[in-house]
């Protein structure tokens, strides 16, 4: 048995799903679209199992976003594999008039439905009480009272589901709706073998939105509508008015409302949190806390993971025989897995904080606050969280863009989020800034190096807004982006819901994006560990012959540098040198650019090796001192002068130097088209900007 959970956004549908399914759930995608499909198994009476599908929230069967489109496609297509045997429509009891519109439409489609009244406690605080037995009698279908947050009323809901499955009942009262449309609707029913008049009307009214129809079928329906002068907009408007009249009649008989003039807690909080000045101040403070928490707290488990990976590699080197297979396992596979797992603390912590904000109801206020500010740049208020999260890590930030219902807004957000300066860029920024910017203080503790760092972060933010504006012009879409939402009441976060959310995000990253990251890590290891010709194979002999006085760590570093320069990666660095020379880079920096494609922070480790610096890549002072002494043999000037360093900073501010981000974009867009476009435009932007900076400053 398939059971669909439907309802308006913030009606408590997902909470009910978690209570019904527990850990017996998984996340996939609806066929052909990047919309999450959460499926779980519930145990009904007598041990009978049922498949529960949690559909995206929607206000009606007339979609305004990709998520809502999924609901229409499934509910209007009885042949769809996700078509339900029973639909549970979860309704927010504080606003039953609006919530029952969807219920009436689903029931009229001929789908056995149960109306689940949620948030009755909040309705009671507002002076609203519901006589659910009387409402059930009027509607002719089961109406059950639940508390989705606490999991109360589930047994009654399960009994109602079984009742509808065994003896379906429907709320039908649409004679007025179809007056004068009998002839075209009968033709639709005959042509598509339908036995439901309301479903036939949806074929006629929304033929261009029903993705399961063939092109010729859509054209037939369009011609039929033209023939009989059927106007879809008028039909939708009339249907909405008529249904609200019917709903009002039902509520008049089953609802008792007492007038309460006292402001609720939510109203009092909103007066501050949505204030046109203090609202933004508080929001900035919240962002500051989130950013600091993700940046600081995640570093501790990340350090443990990093150290654990290093210890595991060292131990395996001791117990396994020397050879390329061991190197592949330790430096390719284990290091690749470590590169995946090390992101988990950031992802988990970020989504814990985001889930708390969502659960409390504050995130909806943030969306309202920021919508007006970034809308001119092709994004909506829902893009704020991904953009800000991108300052910690673009990977979870892009995943959080799933909350954006409009596909165009979501795509633009995904495409520009990597322009936000993430934590992985920080090591590059700090080292290069320290090379060319003197540490002088002014205005108390503020220094020039800190100002440069802040400017780089602001540069990424404003470039993301500009890129969003350009993409809005390029991505021509007929779907207009409306932003309307009902603000939920403030609630105490439910920690089980937070746990499920974080678990889902972490699993998605590790098992989906992680596979791609691991594969590319192994490829990069091979390119850096093998090389053509005698120079690579006899590196130690050649280095010893050229540097007879070197020994110990200095010799090992020199050999490693020589091998890297003659590896396939090194050859590629020299191959691309003519391309990067106009930016002020030599082939050594070219290798760092290549290897840092695995992750931006790899740049520091690469330059450490390539310039034969010490044994520790984390010894920042040693790196800076050595880089300051590096001289361009052609010009005799420092390699990392102001022009080259500024060019590098701009390049890394704009470049897509992170394969994990590409992997996540691939996963979110279900193809390589948009990741490749993103890689192309960001590389072009980074190259041109770095070129201009270098040519102006050299």
JSON list of C-alpha atoms in Angstrom, two decimals, residues 169-307:
[
{"chain": "A", "resi": 169, "resn": "UNK", "atom": "CA", "xyz": [-15.06, 7.60, 0.68]},
{"chain": "A", "resi": 170, "resn": "UNK", "atom": "CA", "xyz": [-14.78, 10.94, -1.08]},
{"chain": "A", "resi": 171, "resn": "UNK", "atom": "CA", "xyz": [-15.81, 14.53, -0.63]},
{"chain": "A", "resi": 172, "resn": "UNK", "atom": "CA", "xyz": [-17.44, 15.39, -3.96]},
{"chain": "A", "resi": 173, "resn": "UNK", "atom": "CA", "xyz": [-19.58, 18.42, -4.57]},
{"chain": "A", "resi": 174, "resn": "UNK", "atom": "CA", "xyz": [-18.45, 19.98, -7.83]},
{"chain": "A", "resi": 175, "resn": "UNK", "atom": "CA", "xyz": [-21.56, 20.18, -9.97]},
{"chain": "A", "resi": 176, "resn": "UNK", "atom": "CA", "xyz": [-21.33, 23.98, -10.14]},
{"chain": "A", "resi": 177, "resn": "UNK", "atom": "CA", "xyz": [-17.69, 23.84, -11.21]},
{"chain": "A", "resi": 178, "resn": "UNK", "atom": "CA", "xyz": [-18.34, 21.99, -14.47]},
{"chain": "A", "resi": 179, "resn": "UNK", "atom": "CA", "xyz": [-21.45, 23.81, -15.71]},
{"chain": "A", "resi": 180, "resn": "UNK", "atom": "CA", "xyz": [-21.17, 24.33, -19.48]},
{"chain": "A", "resi": 181, "resn": "UNK", "atom": "CA", "xyz": [-18.04, 22.16, -19.74]},
{"chain": "A", "resi": 182, "resn": "UNK", "atom": "CA", "xyz": [-19.69, 18.78, -20.09]},
{"chain": "A", "resi": 183, "resn": "UNK", "atom": "CA", "xyz": [-18.87, 18.29, -23.78]},
{"chain": "A", "resi": 184, "resn": "UNK", "atom": "CA", "xyz": [-15.10, 19.02, -23.76]},
{"chain": "A", "resi": 185, "resn": "UNK", "atom": "CA", "xyz": [-14.64, 17.17, -20.45]},
{"chain": "A", "resi": 186, "resn": "UNK", "atom": "CA", "xyz": [-16.42, 14.10, -21.81]},
{"chain": "A", "resi": 187, "resn": "UNK", "atom": "CA", "xyz": [-14.13, 14.18, -24.84]},
{"chain": "A", "resi": 188, "resn": "UNK", "atom": "CA", "xyz": [-11.06, 14.34, -22.57]},
{"chain": "A", "resi": 189, "resn": "UNK", "atom": "CA", "xyz": [-12.35, 11.42, -20.52]},
{"chain": "A", "resi": 190, "resn": "UNK", "atom": "CA", "xyz": [-12.94, 9.34, -23.64]},
{"chain": "A", "resi": 191, "resn": "UNK", "atom": "CA", "xyz": [-9.60, 10.23, -25.23]},
{"chain": "A", "resi": 192, "resn": "UNK", "atom": "CA", "xyz": [-7.50, 9.50, -22.11]},
{"chain": "A", "resi": 193, "resn": "UNK", "atom": "CA", "xyz": [-9.70, 6.77, -20.62]},
{"chain": "A", "resi": 194, "resn": "UNK", "atom": "CA", "xyz": [-10.46, 8.75, -17.47]},
{"chain": "A", "resi": 195, "resn": "UNK", "atom": "CA", "xyz": [-13.41, 8.15, -15.18]},
{"chain": "A", "resi": 196, "resn": "UNK", "atom": "CA", "xyz": [-12.96, 11.27, -13.04]},
{"chain": "A", "resi": 197, "resn": "UNK", "atom": "CA", "xyz": [-14.41, 14.57, -14.24]},
{"chain": "A", "resi": 198, "resn": "UNK", "atom": "CA", "xyz": [-12.18, 16.79, -12.08]},
{"chain": "A", "resi": 199, "resn": "UNK", "atom": "CA", "xyz": [-9.09, 14.97, -13.34]},
{"chain": "A", "resi": 200, "resn": "UNK", "atom": "CA", "xyz": [-10.29, 15.56, -16.90]},
{"chain": "A", "resi": 201, "resn": "UNK", "atom": "CA", "xyz": [-10.64, 19.28, -16.12]},
{"chain": "A", "resi": 202, "resn": "UNK", "atom": "CA", "xyz": [-7.03, 19.35, -14.95]},
{"chain": "A", "resi": 203, "resn": "UNK", "atom": "CA", "xyz": [-5.92, 17.77, -18.23]},
{"chain": "A", "resi": 204, "resn": "UNK", "atom": "CA", "xyz": [-7.72, 20.58, -20.02]},
{"chain": "A", "resi": 205, "resn": "UNK", "atom": "CA", "xyz": [-6.59, 23.40, -17.72]},
{"chain": "A", "resi": 206, "resn": "UNK", "atom": "CA", "xyz": [-2.98, 22.37, -17.09]},
{"chain": "A", "resi": 207, "resn": "UNK", "atom": "CA", "xyz": [-2.04, 20.34, -20.18]},
{"chain": "A", "resi": 208, "resn": "UNK", "atom": "CA", "xyz": [1.20, 22.29, -20.62]},
{"chain": "A", "resi": 209, "resn": "UNK", "atom": "CA", "xyz": [2.27, 21.42, -17.05]},
{"chain": "A", "resi": 210, "resn": "UNK", "atom": "CA", "xyz": [1.53, 17.69, -17.07]},
{"chain": "A", "resi": 211, "resn": "UNK", "atom": "CA", "xyz": [4.96, 16.29, -17.86]},
{"chain": "A", "resi": 212, "resn": "UNK", "atom": "CA", "xyz": [3.73, 12.73, -18.43]},
{"chain": "A", "resi": 213, "resn": "UNK", "atom": "CA", "xyz": [1.73, 13.73, -21.51]},
{"chain": "A", "resi": 214, "resn": "UNK", "atom": "CA", "xyz": [3.21, 13.33, -24.97]},
{"chain": "A", "resi": 215, "resn": "UNK", "atom": "CA", "xyz": [3.63, 16.42, -27.16]},
{"chain": "A", "resi": 216, "resn": "UNK", "atom": "CA", "xyz": [0.85, 15.36, -29.50]},
{"chain": "A", "resi": 217, "resn": "UNK", "atom": "CA", "xyz": [-1.46, 14.79, -26.50]},
{"chain": "A", "resi": 218, "resn": "UNK", "atom": "CA", "xyz": [-0.71, 18.26, -25.16]},
{"chain": "A", "resi": 219, "resn": "UNK", "atom": "CA", "xyz": [-1.44, 19.73, -28.57]},
{"chain": "A", "resi": 220, "resn": "UNK", "atom": "CA", "xyz": [-4.75, 17.82, -28.77]},
{"chain": "A", "resi": 221, "resn": "UNK", "atom": "CA", "xyz": [-5.82, 19.20, -25.42]},
{"chain": "A", "resi": 222, "resn": "UNK", "atom": "CA", "xyz": [-4.79, 22.71, -26.43]},
{"chain": "A", "resi": 223, "resn": "UNK", "atom": "CA", "xyz": [-6.84, 22.50, -29.62]},
{"chain": "A", "resi": 224, "resn": "UNK", "atom": "CA", "xyz": [-9.80, 21.12, -27.69]},
{"chain": "A", "resi": 225, "resn": "UNK", "atom": "CA", "xyz": [-9.63, 24.01, -25.23]},
{"chain": "A", "resi": 226, "resn": "UNK", "atom": "CA", "xyz": [-9.50, 26.50, -28.12]},
{"chain": "A", "resi": 227, "resn": "UNK", "atom": "CA", "xyz": [-12.42, 24.81, -29.85]},
{"chain": "A", "resi": 228, "resn": "UNK", "atom": "CA", "xyz": [-14.71, 25.18, -26.85]},
{"chain": "A", "resi": 229, "resn": "UNK", "atom": "CA", "xyz": [-13.33, 28.53, -25.70]},
{"chain": "A", "resi": 230, "resn": "UNK", "atom": "CA", "xyz": [-12.01, 27.03, -22.47]},
{"chain": "A", "resi": 231, "resn": "UNK", "atom": "CA", "xyz": [-9.95, 29.59, -20.56]},
{"chain": "A", "resi": 232, "resn": "UNK", "atom": "CA", "xyz": [-7.66, 27.94, -18.01]},
{"chain": "A", "resi": 233, "resn": "UNK", "atom": "CA", "xyz": [-7.12, 31.09, -15.92]},
{"chain": "A", "resi": 234, "resn": "UNK", "atom": "CA", "xyz": [-10.84, 31.73, -15.63]},
{"chain": "A", "resi": 235, "resn": "UNK", "atom": "CA", "xyz": [-11.45, 28.10, -14.70]},
{"chain": "A", "resi": 236, "resn": "UNK", "atom": "CA", "xyz": [-8.77, 28.23, -11.98]},
{"chain": "A", "resi": 237, "resn": "UNK", "atom": "CA", "xyz": [-10.15, 31.49, -10.59]},
{"chain": "A", "resi": 238, "resn": "UNK", "atom": "CA", "xyz": [-13.72, 30.17, -10.55]},
{"chain": "A", "resi": 239, "resn": "UNK", "atom": "CA", "xyz": [-12.61, 26.91, -8.97]},
{"chain": "A", "resi": 240, "resn": "UNK", "atom": "CA", "xyz": [-10.74, 28.71, -6.21]},
{"chain": "A", "resi": 241, "resn": "UNK", "atom": "CA", "xyz": [-13.69, 30.98, -5.41]},
{"chain": "A", "resi": 242, "resn": "UNK", "atom": "CA", "xyz": [-16.13, 28.10, -5.44]},
{"chain": "A", "resi": 243, "resn": "UNK", "atom": "CA", "xyz": [-14.00, 25.89, -3.25]},
{"chain": "A", "resi": 244, "resn": "UNK", "atom": "CA", "xyz": [-13.46, 28.61, -0.66]},
{"chain": "A", "resi": 245, "resn": "UNK", "atom": "CA", "xyz": [-17.23, 29.07, -0.55]},
{"chain": "A", "resi": 246, "resn": "UNK", "atom": "CA", "xyz": [-17.64, 25.34, 0.05]},
{"chain": "A", "resi": 247, "resn": "UNK", "atom": "CA", "xyz": [-14.88, 25.32, 2.68]},
{"chain": "A", "resi": 248, "resn": "UNK", "atom": "CA", "xyz": [-16.41, 28.32, 4.44]},
{"chain": "A", "resi": 249, "resn": "UNK", "atom": "CA", "xyz": [-19.70, 26.44, 4.68]},
{"chain": "A", "resi": 250, "resn": "UNK", "atom": "CA", "xyz": [-17.95, 23.44, 6.25]},
{"chain": "A", "resi": 251, "resn": "UNK", "atom": "CA", "xyz": [-16.01, 25.55, 8.73]},
{"chain": "A", "resi": 252, "resn": "UNK", "atom": "CA", "xyz": [-19.07, 27.56, 9.73]},
{"chain": "A", "resi": 253, "resn": "UNK", "atom": "CA", "xyz": [-20.62, 24.34, 11.05]},
{"chain": "A", "resi": 254, "resn": "UNK", "atom": "CA", "xyz": [-17.54, 22.72, 12.59]},
{"chain": "A", "resi": 255, "resn": "UNK", "atom": "CA", "xyz": [-15.41, 25.60, 13.89]},
{"chain": "A", "resi": 256, "resn": "UNK", "atom": "CA", "xyz": [-15.86, 27.74, 16.98]},
{"chain": "A", "resi": 257, "resn": "UNK", "atom": "CA", "xyz": [-13.77, 30.89, 17.07]},
{"chain": "A", "resi": 258, "resn": "UNK", "atom": "CA", "xyz": [-13.33, 33.16, 20.08]},
{"chain": "A", "resi": 259, "resn": "UNK", "atom": "CA", "xyz": [-11.91, 36.63, 19.51]},
{"chain": "A", "resi": 260, "resn": "UNK", "atom": "CA", "xyz": [-8.64, 37.23, 21.37]},
{"chain": "A", "resi": 261, "resn": "UNK", "atom": "CA", "xyz": [-7.14, 40.67, 21.09]},
{"chain": "A", "resi": 262, "resn": "UNK", "atom": "CA", "xyz": [-4.05, 39.90, 23.17]},
{"chain": "A", "resi": 263, "resn": "UNK", "atom": "CA", "xyz": [-0.88, 39.60, 21.08]},
{"chain": "A", "resi": 264, "resn": "UNK", "atom": "CA", "xyz": [0.60, 36.11, 20.97]},
{"chain": "A", "resi": 265, "resn": "UNK", "atom": "CA", "xyz": [4.26, 35.38, 21.72]},
{"chain": "A", "resi": 266, "resn": "UNK", "atom": "CA", "xyz": [4.89, 35.05, 17.99]},
{"chain": "A", "resi": 267, "resn": "UNK", "atom": "CA", "xyz": [3.40, 38.47, 17.34]},
{"chain": "A", "resi": 268, "resn": "UNK", "atom": "CA", "xyz": [5.55, 40.04, 20.04]},
{"chain": "A", "resi": 269, "resn": "UNK", "atom": "CA", "xyz": [8.75, 38.39, 18.77]},
{"chain": "A", "resi": 270, "resn": "UNK", "atom": "CA", "xyz": [8.00, 39.36, 15.18]},
{"chain": "A", "resi": 271, "resn": "UNK", "atom": "CA", "xyz": [7.73, 43.00, 16.17]},
{"chain": "A", "resi": 272, "resn": "UNK", "atom": "CA", "xyz": [11.46, 42.82, 16.97]},
{"chain": "A", "resi": 273, "resn": "UNK", "atom": "CA", "xyz": [12.80, 40.13, 14.62]},
{"chain": "A", "resi": 274, "resn": "UNK", "atom": "CA", "xyz": [11.06, 41.58, 11.56]},
{"chain": "A", "resi": 275, "resn": "UNK", "atom": "CA", "xyz": [11.81, 45.19, 12.46]},
{"chain": "A", "resi": 276, "resn": "UNK", "atom": "CA", "xyz": [13.15, 47.09, 9.46]},
{"chain": "A", "resi": 277, "resn": "UNK", "atom": "CA", "xyz": [16.30, 48.00, 11.39]},
{"chain": "A", "resi": 278, "resn": "UNK", "atom": "CA", "xyz": [16.69, 45.72, 14.41]},
{"chain": "A", "resi": 279, "resn": "UNK", "atom": "CA", "xyz": [15.60, 42.73, 12.35]},
{"chain": "A", "resi": 280, "resn": "UNK", "atom": "CA", "xyz": [18.70, 43.06, 10.17]},
{"chain": "A", "resi": 281, "resn": "UNK", "atom": "CA", "xyz": [20.97, 43.73, 13.14]},
{"chain": "A", "resi": 282, "resn": "UNK", "atom": "CA", "xyz": [19.78, 40.57, 14.89]},
{"chain": "A", "resi": 283, "resn": "UNK", "atom": "CA", "xyz": [20.09, 38.58, 11.68]},
{"chain": "A", "resi": 284, "resn": "UNK", "atom": "CA", "xyz": [23.71, 39.69, 11.24]},
{"chain": "A", "resi": 285, "resn": "UNK", "atom": "CA", "xyz": [24.40, 38.67, 14.83]},
{"chain": "A", "resi": 286, "resn": "UNK", "atom": "CA", "xyz": [22.89, 35.23, 14.21]},
{"chain": "A", "resi": 287, "resn": "UNK", "atom": "CA", "xyz": [25.00, 34.83, 11.07]},
{"chain": "A", "resi": 288, "resn": "UNK", "atom": "CA", "xyz": [28.10, 35.84, 12.98]},
{"chain": "A", "resi": 289, "resn": "UNK", "atom": "CA", "xyz": [27.43, 33.17, 15.59]},
{"chain": "A", "resi": 290, "resn": "UNK", "atom": "CA", "xyz": [26.76, 30.52, 12.93]},
{"chain": "A", "resi": 291, "resn": "UNK", "atom": "CA", "xyz": [29.89, 31.36, 10.97]},
{"chain": "A", "resi": 292, "resn": "UNK", "atom": "CA", "xyz": [32.07, 31.44, 14.05]},
{"chain": "A", "resi": 293, "resn": "UNK", "atom": "CA", "xyz": [30.60, 28.19, 15.34]},
{"chain": "A", "resi": 294, "resn": "UNK", "atom": "CA", "xyz": [31.08, 26.33, 12.08]},
{"chain": "A", "resi": 295, "resn": "UNK", "atom": "CA", "xyz": [34.56, 27.72, 11.66]},
{"chain": "A", "resi": 296, "resn": "UNK", "atom": "CA", "xyz": [35.78, 27.15, 15.21]},
{"chain": "A", "resi": 297, "resn": "UNK", "atom": "CA", "xyz": [33.88, 24.14, 16.55]},
{"chain": "A", "resi": 298, "resn": "UNK", "atom": "CA", "xyz": [34.26, 22.05, 13.41]},
{"chain": "A", "resi": 299, "resn": "UNK", "atom": "CA", "xyz": [38.02, 22.49, 13.50]},
{"chain": "A", "resi": 300, "resn": "UNK", "atom": "CA", "xyz": [38.36, 20.19, 16.54]},
{"chain": "A", "resi": 301, "resn": "UNK", "atom": "CA", "xyz": [36.78, 17.06, 15.04]},
{"chain": "A", "resi": 302, "resn": "UNK", "atom": "CA", "xyz": [38.38, 17.92, 11.70]},
{"chain": "A", "resi": 303, "resn": "UNK", "atom": "CA", "xyz": [41.80, 17.95, 13.34]},
{"chain": "A", "resi": 304, "resn": "UNK", "atom": "CA", "xyz": [41.04, 14.57, 14.92]},
{"chain": "A", "resi": 305, "resn": "UNK", "atom": "CA", "xyz": [39.96, 13.15, 11.56]},
{"chain": "A", "resi": 306, "resn": "UNK", "atom": "CA", "xyz": [43.03, 14.59, 9.88]},
{"chain": "A", "resi": 307, "resn": "UNK", "atom": "CA", "xyz": [45.34, 13.18, 12.56]}
]
